[in-house]
Short mmCIF file of C-alpha atoms in Angstrom, two decimals:
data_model
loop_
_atom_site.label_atom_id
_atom_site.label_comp_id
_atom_site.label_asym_id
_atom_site.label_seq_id
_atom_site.Cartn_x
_atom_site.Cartn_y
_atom_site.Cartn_z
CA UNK A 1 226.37 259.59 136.63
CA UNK A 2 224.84 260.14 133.32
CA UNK A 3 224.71 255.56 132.85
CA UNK A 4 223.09 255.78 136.33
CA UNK A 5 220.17 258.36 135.49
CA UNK A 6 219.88 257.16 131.73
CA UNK A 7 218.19 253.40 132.35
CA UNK A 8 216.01 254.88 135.32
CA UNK A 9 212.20 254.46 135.36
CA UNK A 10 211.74 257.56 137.09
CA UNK A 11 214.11 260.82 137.89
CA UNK A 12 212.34 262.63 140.58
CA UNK A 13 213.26 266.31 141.19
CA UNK A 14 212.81 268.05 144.49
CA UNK A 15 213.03 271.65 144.17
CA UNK A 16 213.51 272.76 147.80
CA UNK A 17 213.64 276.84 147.06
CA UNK A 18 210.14 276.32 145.41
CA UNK A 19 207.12 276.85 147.86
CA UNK A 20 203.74 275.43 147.55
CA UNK A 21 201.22 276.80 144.79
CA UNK A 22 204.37 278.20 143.14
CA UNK A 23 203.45 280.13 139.64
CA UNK A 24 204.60 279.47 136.42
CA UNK A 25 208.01 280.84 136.58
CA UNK A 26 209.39 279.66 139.93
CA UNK A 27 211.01 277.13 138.62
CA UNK A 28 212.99 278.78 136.13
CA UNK A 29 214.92 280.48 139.36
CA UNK A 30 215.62 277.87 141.26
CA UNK A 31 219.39 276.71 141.85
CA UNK A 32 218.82 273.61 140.88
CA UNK A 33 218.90 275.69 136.98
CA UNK A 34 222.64 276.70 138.30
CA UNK A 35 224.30 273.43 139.21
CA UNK A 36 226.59 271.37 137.10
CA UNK A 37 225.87 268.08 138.32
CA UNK A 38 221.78 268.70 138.00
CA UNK A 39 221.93 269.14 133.64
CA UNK A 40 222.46 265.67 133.53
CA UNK A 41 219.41 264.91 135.84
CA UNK A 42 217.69 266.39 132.89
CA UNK A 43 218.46 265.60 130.01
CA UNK A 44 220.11 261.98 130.74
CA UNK A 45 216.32 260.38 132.32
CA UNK A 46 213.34 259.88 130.11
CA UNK A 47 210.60 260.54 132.82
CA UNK A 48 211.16 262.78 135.25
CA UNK A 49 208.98 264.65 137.71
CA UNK A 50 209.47 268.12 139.38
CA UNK A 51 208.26 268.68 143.29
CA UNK A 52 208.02 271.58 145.39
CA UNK A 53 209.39 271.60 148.52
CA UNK A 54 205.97 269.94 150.48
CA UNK A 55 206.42 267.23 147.81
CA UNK A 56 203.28 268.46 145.69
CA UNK A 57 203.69 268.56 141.72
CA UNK A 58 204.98 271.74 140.28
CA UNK A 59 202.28 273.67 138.69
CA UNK A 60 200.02 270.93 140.19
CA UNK A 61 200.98 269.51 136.51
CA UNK A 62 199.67 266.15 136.57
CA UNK A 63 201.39 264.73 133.31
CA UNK A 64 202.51 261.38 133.42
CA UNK A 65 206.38 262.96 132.41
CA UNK A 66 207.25 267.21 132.50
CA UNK A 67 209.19 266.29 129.58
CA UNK A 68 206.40 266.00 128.01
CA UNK A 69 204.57 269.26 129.37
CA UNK A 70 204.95 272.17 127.46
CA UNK A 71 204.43 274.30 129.77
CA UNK A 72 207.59 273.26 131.91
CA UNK A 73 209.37 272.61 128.94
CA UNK A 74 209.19 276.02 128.12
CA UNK A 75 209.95 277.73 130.94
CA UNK A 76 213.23 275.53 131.29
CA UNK A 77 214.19 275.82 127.93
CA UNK A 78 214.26 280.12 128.78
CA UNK A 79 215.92 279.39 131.66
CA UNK A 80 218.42 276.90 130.24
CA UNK A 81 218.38 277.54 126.56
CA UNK A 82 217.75 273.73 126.54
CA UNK A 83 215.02 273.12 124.14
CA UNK A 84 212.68 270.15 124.53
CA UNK A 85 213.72 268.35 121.04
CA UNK A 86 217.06 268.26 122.69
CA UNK A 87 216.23 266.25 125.73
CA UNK A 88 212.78 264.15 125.07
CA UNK A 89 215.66 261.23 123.44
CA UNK A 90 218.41 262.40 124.20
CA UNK A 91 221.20 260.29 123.36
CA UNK A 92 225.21 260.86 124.57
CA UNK A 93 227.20 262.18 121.46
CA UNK A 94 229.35 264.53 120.27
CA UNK A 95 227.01 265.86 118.10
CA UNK A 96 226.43 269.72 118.78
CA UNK A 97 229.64 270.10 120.54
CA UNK A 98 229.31 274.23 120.88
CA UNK A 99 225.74 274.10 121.76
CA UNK A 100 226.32 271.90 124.46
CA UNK A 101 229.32 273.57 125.97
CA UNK A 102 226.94 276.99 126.37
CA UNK A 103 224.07 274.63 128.28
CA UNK A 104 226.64 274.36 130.51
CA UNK A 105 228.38 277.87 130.73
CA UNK A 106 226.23 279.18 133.42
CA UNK A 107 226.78 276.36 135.93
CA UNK A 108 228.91 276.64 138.87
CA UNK A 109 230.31 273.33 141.22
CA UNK A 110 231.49 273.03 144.63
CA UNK A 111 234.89 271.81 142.81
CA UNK A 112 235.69 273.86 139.84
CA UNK A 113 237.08 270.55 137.93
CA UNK A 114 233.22 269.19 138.22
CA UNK A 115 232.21 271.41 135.60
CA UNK A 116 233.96 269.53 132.84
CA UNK A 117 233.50 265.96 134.63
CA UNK A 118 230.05 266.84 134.81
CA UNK A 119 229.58 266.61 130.77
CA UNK A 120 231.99 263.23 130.35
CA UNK A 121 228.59 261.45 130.16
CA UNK A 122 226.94 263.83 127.54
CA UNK A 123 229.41 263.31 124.77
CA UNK A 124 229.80 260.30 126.18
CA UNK A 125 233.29 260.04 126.93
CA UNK A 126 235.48 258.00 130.08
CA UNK A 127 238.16 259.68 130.99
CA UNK A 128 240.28 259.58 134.51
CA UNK A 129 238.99 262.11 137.34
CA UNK A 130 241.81 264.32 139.22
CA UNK A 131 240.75 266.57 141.44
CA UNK A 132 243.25 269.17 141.46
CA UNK A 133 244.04 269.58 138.25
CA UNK A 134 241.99 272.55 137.91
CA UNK A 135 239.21 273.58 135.81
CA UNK A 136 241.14 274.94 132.55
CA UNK A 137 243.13 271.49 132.59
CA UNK A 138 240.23 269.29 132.93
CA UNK A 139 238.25 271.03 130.35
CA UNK A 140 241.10 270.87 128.08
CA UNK A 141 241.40 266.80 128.45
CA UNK A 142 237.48 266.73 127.24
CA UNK A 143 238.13 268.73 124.39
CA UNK A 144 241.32 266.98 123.64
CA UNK A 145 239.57 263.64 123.46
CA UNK A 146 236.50 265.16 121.37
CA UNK A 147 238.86 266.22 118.71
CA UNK A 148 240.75 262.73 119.16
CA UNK A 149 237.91 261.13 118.77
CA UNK A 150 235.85 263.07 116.66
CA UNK A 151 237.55 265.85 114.73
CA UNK A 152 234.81 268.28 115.92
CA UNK A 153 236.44 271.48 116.63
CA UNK A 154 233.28 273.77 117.58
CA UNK A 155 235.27 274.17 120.53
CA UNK A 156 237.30 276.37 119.71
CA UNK A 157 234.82 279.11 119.72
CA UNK A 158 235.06 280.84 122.72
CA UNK A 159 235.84 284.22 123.27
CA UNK A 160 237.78 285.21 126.98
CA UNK A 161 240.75 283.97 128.71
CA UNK A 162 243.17 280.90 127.13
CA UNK A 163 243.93 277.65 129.34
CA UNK A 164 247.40 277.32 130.39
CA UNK A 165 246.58 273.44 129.15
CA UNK A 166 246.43 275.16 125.30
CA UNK A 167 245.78 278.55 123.85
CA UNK A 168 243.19 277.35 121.39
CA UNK A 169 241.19 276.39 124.29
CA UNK A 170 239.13 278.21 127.21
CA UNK A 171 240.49 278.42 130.67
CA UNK A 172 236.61 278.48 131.70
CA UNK A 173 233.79 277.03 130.87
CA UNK A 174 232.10 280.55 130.47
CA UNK A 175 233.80 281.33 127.63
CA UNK A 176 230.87 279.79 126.18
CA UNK A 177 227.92 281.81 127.42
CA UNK A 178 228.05 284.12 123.80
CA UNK A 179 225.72 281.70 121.99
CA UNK A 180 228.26 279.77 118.98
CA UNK A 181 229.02 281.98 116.19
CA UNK A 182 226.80 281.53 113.24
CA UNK A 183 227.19 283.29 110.13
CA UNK A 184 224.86 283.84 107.81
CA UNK A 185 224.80 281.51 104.56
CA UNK A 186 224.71 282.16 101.34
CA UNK A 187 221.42 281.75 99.74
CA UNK A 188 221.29 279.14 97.07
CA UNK A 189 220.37 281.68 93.79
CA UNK A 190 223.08 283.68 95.08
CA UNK A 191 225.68 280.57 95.03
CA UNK A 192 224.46 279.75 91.45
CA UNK A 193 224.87 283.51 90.49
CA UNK A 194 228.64 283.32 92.46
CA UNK A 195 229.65 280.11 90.55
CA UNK A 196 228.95 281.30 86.99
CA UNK A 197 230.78 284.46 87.83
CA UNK A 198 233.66 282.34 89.08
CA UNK A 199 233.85 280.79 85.83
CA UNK A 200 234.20 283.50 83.82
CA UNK A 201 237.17 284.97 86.13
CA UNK A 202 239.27 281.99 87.37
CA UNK A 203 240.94 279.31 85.61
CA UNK A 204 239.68 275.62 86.66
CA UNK A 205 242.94 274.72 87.15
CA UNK A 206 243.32 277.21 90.36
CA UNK A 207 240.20 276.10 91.59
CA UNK A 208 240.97 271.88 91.19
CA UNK A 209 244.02 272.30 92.71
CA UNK A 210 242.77 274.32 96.06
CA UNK A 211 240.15 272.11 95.96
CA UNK A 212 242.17 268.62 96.40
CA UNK A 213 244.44 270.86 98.90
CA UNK A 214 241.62 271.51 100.73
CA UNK A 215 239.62 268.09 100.57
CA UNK A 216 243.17 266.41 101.14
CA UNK A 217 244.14 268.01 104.59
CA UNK A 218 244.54 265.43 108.03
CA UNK A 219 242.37 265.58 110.59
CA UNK A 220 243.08 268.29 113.79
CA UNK A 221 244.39 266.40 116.35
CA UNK A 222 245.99 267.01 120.01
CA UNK A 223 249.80 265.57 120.62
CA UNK A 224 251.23 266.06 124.02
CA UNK A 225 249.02 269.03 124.57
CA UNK A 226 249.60 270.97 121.30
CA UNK A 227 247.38 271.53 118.66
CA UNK A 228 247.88 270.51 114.93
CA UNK A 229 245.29 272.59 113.34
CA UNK A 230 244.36 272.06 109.70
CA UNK A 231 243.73 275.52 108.50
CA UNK A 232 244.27 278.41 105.92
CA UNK A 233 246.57 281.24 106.76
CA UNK A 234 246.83 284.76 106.08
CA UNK A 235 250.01 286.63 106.35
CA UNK A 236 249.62 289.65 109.10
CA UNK A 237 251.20 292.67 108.03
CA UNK A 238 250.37 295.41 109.75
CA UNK A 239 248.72 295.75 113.72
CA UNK A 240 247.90 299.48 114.63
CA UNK A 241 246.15 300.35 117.94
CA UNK A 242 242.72 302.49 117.69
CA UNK A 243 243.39 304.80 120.34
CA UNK A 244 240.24 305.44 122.56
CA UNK A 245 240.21 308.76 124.97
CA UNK A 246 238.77 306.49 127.64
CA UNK A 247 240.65 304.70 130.22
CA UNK A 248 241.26 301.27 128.90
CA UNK A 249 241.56 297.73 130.30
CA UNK A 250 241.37 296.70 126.69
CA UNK A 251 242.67 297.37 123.28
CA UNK A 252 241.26 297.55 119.83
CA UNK A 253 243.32 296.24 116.80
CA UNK A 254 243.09 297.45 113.53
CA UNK A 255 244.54 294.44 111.72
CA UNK A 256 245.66 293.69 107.92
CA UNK A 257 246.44 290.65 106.39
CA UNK A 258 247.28 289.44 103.16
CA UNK A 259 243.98 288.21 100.60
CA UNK A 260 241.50 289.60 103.82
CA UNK A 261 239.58 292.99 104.13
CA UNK A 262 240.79 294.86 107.46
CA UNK A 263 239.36 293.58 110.49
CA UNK A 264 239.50 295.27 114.44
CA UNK A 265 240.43 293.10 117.29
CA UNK A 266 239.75 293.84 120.74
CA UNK A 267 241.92 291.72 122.88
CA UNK A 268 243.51 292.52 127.43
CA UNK A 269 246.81 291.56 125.31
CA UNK A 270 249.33 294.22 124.32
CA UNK A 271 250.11 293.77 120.62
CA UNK A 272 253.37 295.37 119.16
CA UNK A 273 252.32 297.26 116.32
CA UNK A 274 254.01 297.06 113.45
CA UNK A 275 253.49 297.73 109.43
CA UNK A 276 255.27 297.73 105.92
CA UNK A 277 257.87 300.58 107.37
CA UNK A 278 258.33 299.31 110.42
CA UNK A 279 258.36 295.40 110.02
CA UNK A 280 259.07 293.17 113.12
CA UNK A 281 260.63 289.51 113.77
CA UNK A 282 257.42 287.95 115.61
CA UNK A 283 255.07 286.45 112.80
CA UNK A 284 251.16 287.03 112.87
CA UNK A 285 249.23 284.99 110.98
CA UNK A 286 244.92 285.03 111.10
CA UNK A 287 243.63 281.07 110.15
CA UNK A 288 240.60 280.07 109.14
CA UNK A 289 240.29 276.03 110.44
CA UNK A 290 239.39 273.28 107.68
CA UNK A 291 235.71 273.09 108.18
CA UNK A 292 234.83 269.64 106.18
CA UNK A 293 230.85 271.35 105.81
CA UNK A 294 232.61 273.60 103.12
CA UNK A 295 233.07 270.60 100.67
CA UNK A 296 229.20 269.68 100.83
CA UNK A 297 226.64 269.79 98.07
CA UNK A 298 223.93 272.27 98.02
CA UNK A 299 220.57 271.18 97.25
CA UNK A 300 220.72 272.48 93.97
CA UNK A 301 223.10 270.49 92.62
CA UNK A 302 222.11 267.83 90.42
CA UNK A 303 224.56 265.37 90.13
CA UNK A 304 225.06 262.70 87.31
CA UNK A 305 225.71 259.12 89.65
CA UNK A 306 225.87 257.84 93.09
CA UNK A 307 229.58 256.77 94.37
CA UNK A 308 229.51 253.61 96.58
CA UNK A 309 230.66 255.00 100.27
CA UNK A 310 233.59 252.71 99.71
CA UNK A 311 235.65 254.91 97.37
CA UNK A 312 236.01 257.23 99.85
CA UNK A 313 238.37 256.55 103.03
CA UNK A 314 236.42 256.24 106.06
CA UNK A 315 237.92 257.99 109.38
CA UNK A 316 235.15 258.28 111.62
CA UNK A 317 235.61 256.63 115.03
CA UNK A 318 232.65 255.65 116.67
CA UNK A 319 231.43 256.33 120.31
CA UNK A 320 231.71 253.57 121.80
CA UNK A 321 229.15 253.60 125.14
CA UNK A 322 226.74 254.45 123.30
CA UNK A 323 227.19 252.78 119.54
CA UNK A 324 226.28 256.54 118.03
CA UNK A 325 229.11 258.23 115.77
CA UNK A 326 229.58 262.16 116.02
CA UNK A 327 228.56 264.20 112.60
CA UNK A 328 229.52 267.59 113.29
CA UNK A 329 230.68 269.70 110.23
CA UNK A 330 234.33 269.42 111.36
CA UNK A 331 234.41 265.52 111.76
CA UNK A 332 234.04 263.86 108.56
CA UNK A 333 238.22 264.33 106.85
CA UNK A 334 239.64 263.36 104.00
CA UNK A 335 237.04 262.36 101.93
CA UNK A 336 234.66 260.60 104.35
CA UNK A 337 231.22 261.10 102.76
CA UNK A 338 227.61 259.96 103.87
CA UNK A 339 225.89 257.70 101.54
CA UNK A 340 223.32 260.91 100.34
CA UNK A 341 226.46 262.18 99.16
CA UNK A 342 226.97 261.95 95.65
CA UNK A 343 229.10 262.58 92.77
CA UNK A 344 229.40 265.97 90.91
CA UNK A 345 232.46 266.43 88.58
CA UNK A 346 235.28 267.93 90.74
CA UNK A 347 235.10 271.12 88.64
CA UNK A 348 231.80 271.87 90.31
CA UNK A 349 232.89 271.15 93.04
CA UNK A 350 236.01 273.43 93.16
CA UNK A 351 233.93 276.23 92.26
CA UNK A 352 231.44 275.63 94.96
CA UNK A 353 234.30 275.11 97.41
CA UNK A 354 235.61 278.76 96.36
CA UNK A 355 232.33 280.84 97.07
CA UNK A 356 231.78 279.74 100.11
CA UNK A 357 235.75 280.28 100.96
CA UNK A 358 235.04 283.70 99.83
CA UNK A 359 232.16 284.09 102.49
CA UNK A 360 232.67 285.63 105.95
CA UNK A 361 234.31 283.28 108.61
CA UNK A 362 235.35 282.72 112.25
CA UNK A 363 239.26 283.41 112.25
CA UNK A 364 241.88 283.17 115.12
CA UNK A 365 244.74 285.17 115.10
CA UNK A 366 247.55 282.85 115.83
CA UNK A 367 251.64 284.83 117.24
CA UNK A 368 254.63 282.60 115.99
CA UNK A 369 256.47 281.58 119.11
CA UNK A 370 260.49 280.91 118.80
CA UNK A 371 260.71 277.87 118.66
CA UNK A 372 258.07 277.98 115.56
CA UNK A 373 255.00 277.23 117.21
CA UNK A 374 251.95 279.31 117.56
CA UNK A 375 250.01 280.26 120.24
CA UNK A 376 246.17 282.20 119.96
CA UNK A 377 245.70 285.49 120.48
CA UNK A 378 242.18 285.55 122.83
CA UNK A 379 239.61 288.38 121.96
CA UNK A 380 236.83 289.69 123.82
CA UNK A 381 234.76 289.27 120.82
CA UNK A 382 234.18 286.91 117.55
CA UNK A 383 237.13 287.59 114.62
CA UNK A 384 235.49 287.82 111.19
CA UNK A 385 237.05 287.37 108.55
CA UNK A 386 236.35 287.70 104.27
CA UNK A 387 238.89 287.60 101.92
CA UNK A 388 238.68 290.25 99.80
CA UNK A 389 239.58 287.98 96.45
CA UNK A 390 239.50 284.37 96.37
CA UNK A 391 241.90 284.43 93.14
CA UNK A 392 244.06 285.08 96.30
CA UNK A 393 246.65 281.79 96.13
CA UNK A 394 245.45 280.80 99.56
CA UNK A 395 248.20 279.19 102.47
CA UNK A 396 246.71 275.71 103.01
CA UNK A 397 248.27 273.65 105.90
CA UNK A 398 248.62 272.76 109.24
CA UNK A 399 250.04 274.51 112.23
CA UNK A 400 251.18 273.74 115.51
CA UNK A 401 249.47 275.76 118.17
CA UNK A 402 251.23 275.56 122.10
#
């Protein structure tokens, strides 16, 4: 739907809950806000019109295109969280993956498997439709082919109920309503401040080495519906319940792992506990995924020469209906560096690399399986992480998550 609303000359909405001399506001409730199909009537046309239901103009707004009014605009971007900057060109990608997932958390369809067809067009992707196959299955074949395709594992931010398809996925689509996780960055005196210090306490040899670990790590990818998930680990050992003198449906975690501060957990799951004195079979382990963003330059950096693009391997796949290629954080592996990219001496780089690794992060706690696999632990609410020394020889690889 989104090829057949993209080339039109004009989208025309009719709004039939909307009466006549409506106020500002009106619109903002209406169910067409709700429905899964309609967020491609938005975004994917580059005129469009709204009318109330006696066919007169909303707002009596007599610009040429209510993309262009700001005043409609803004009142869908409250009710949507949509901003106009976002939709005035808007282009199918899988840029943004995260923020486009929550645009379409509060949407309900008459068929629950509509809610992830609906979005095939917006990161413009062609994939088989089988109704059926239920919602958590057919989100999980999107997000499998946006990490195929892309690397771009935003997706994995949710917090809620797993998919039966894969545990590091959602099972609905309103897992993403809590906006994406965004932690605050390091500001670029305080990285300067961070590497010196770094320099005067670890030995460039530890920090080269994690670095080409790090840099030198595949891409994620799905295989017959398990996840191979490029990450660092941290050893669990020890889970102990924080009792609560309420009734609970859910249970806090106080959780310790090796190289990371304590962190709580609240999770419908029943954990074993288990510490040091009482040690179990079942492995724990809380991963932080390979986000390529971390080997970046910061603005600061002056480096000595510019590195042709071809030195580096080049793994980025393009999308193909649309001739645009995805640049999220996650997608760019192995080396694959934009042309403003330039070359600092890997020593720099290392250093950089180990500041920001010792910054807070989105982690997943991951339980080993028997066969060896891993499947994710869901929470109720983000899992941050910060190791508490990043002299801490740090588990770099990839695991295989059911």
């Amino acid at each position: 739907m989104f090829v057949w609303y993209h080339p039109s000359a004009l989208t025309i909405v009719y709004l039939s809950d909307v009466p006549p001399s409506s106020k500002s506001g009106a619109l903002s409730k209406s169910a067409w806000n709700t429905r899964g199909w309609t967020i491609q009537e938005f975004i994917a046309p580059k005129v469009i019109l709204f009318y109330q239901n006696n066919w007169t103009l909303y707002l009596d707004d007599r610009t040429p295109n209510h993309k262009e009014s700001i005043e409609i605009m803004q009142e869908l971007k409250d009710a949507t969280g949509i901003d106009q900057s976002a939709v005035a060109a808007f282009r199918p990608s899988m840029n943004d993956v995260r923020e486009k997932l929550h645009w379409a958390s509060t949407r309900v369809t008459t068929r629950q498997e509509d809610i992830a067809y609906s979005l095939f067009g917006i990161f413009g992707v062609r994939l088989p439709v089988d109704y059926g196959e239920k919602q958590d299955k057919a989100i999980g074949r999107l997000l499998q082919e946006i990490v195929a395709r892309s690397g771009d594992i935003t997706g994995l931010d949710w917090v809620g109920k797993p998919s039966e398809f894969n545990s590091c996925l959602p099972a609905s689509i309103t897992s993403y309503q809590v906006p994406p996780c965004k932690l605050p960055l390091l500001p670029e005196a305080e990285m300067q401040s961070s590497v010196s210090s770094l320099r005067e306490t670890v030995t460039v040899d530890f920090a080269s080495n994690l670095y080409t670990l790090f840099r030198d790590m595949g891409a994620p990818r799905f295989a017959t519906q398990r996840l191979h998930l490029p990450c660092i680990a941290f050893n669990v050992r020890e889970v102990r319940r924080v009792r609560s003198p309420a009734l609970e449906t859910r249970f806090t975690y106080r959780v310790k792992a090796d190289g990371l501060h304590s962190l709580l957990i609240t999770t419908d799951e029943t954990l074993v506990q288990f510490w040091p004195a009482r040690p179990i079979e079942r492995k724990f382990v809380l991963v932080r995924p390979r986000d390529q963003s971390l080997l970046e330059l910061p603005d600061f950096v002056e480096p000595p020469g510019f590195v042709e693009p071809s030195d580096f391997a080049n793994n980025t796949e393009s999308v193909d209906d649309f001739g645009t290629s995805p640049s999220s954080p996650s997608h760019n592996w192995s080396g694959d560096y934009s042309r403003k990219q330039e070359v600092v001496d890997q020593e720099t780089r290392a250093f950089l690399l180990l500041v920001r690794l010792g910054q807070p992060f989105s982690a997943f706690l991951l339980a080993q399986q028997r066969n060896g696999e891993y499947k994710r632990i869901a929470s109720d609410h983000d899992i941050t992480g910060q190791v508490n020394d990043v002299g801490y020889l740090m588990d770099i690889k990839t695991i295989e998550i059911l």
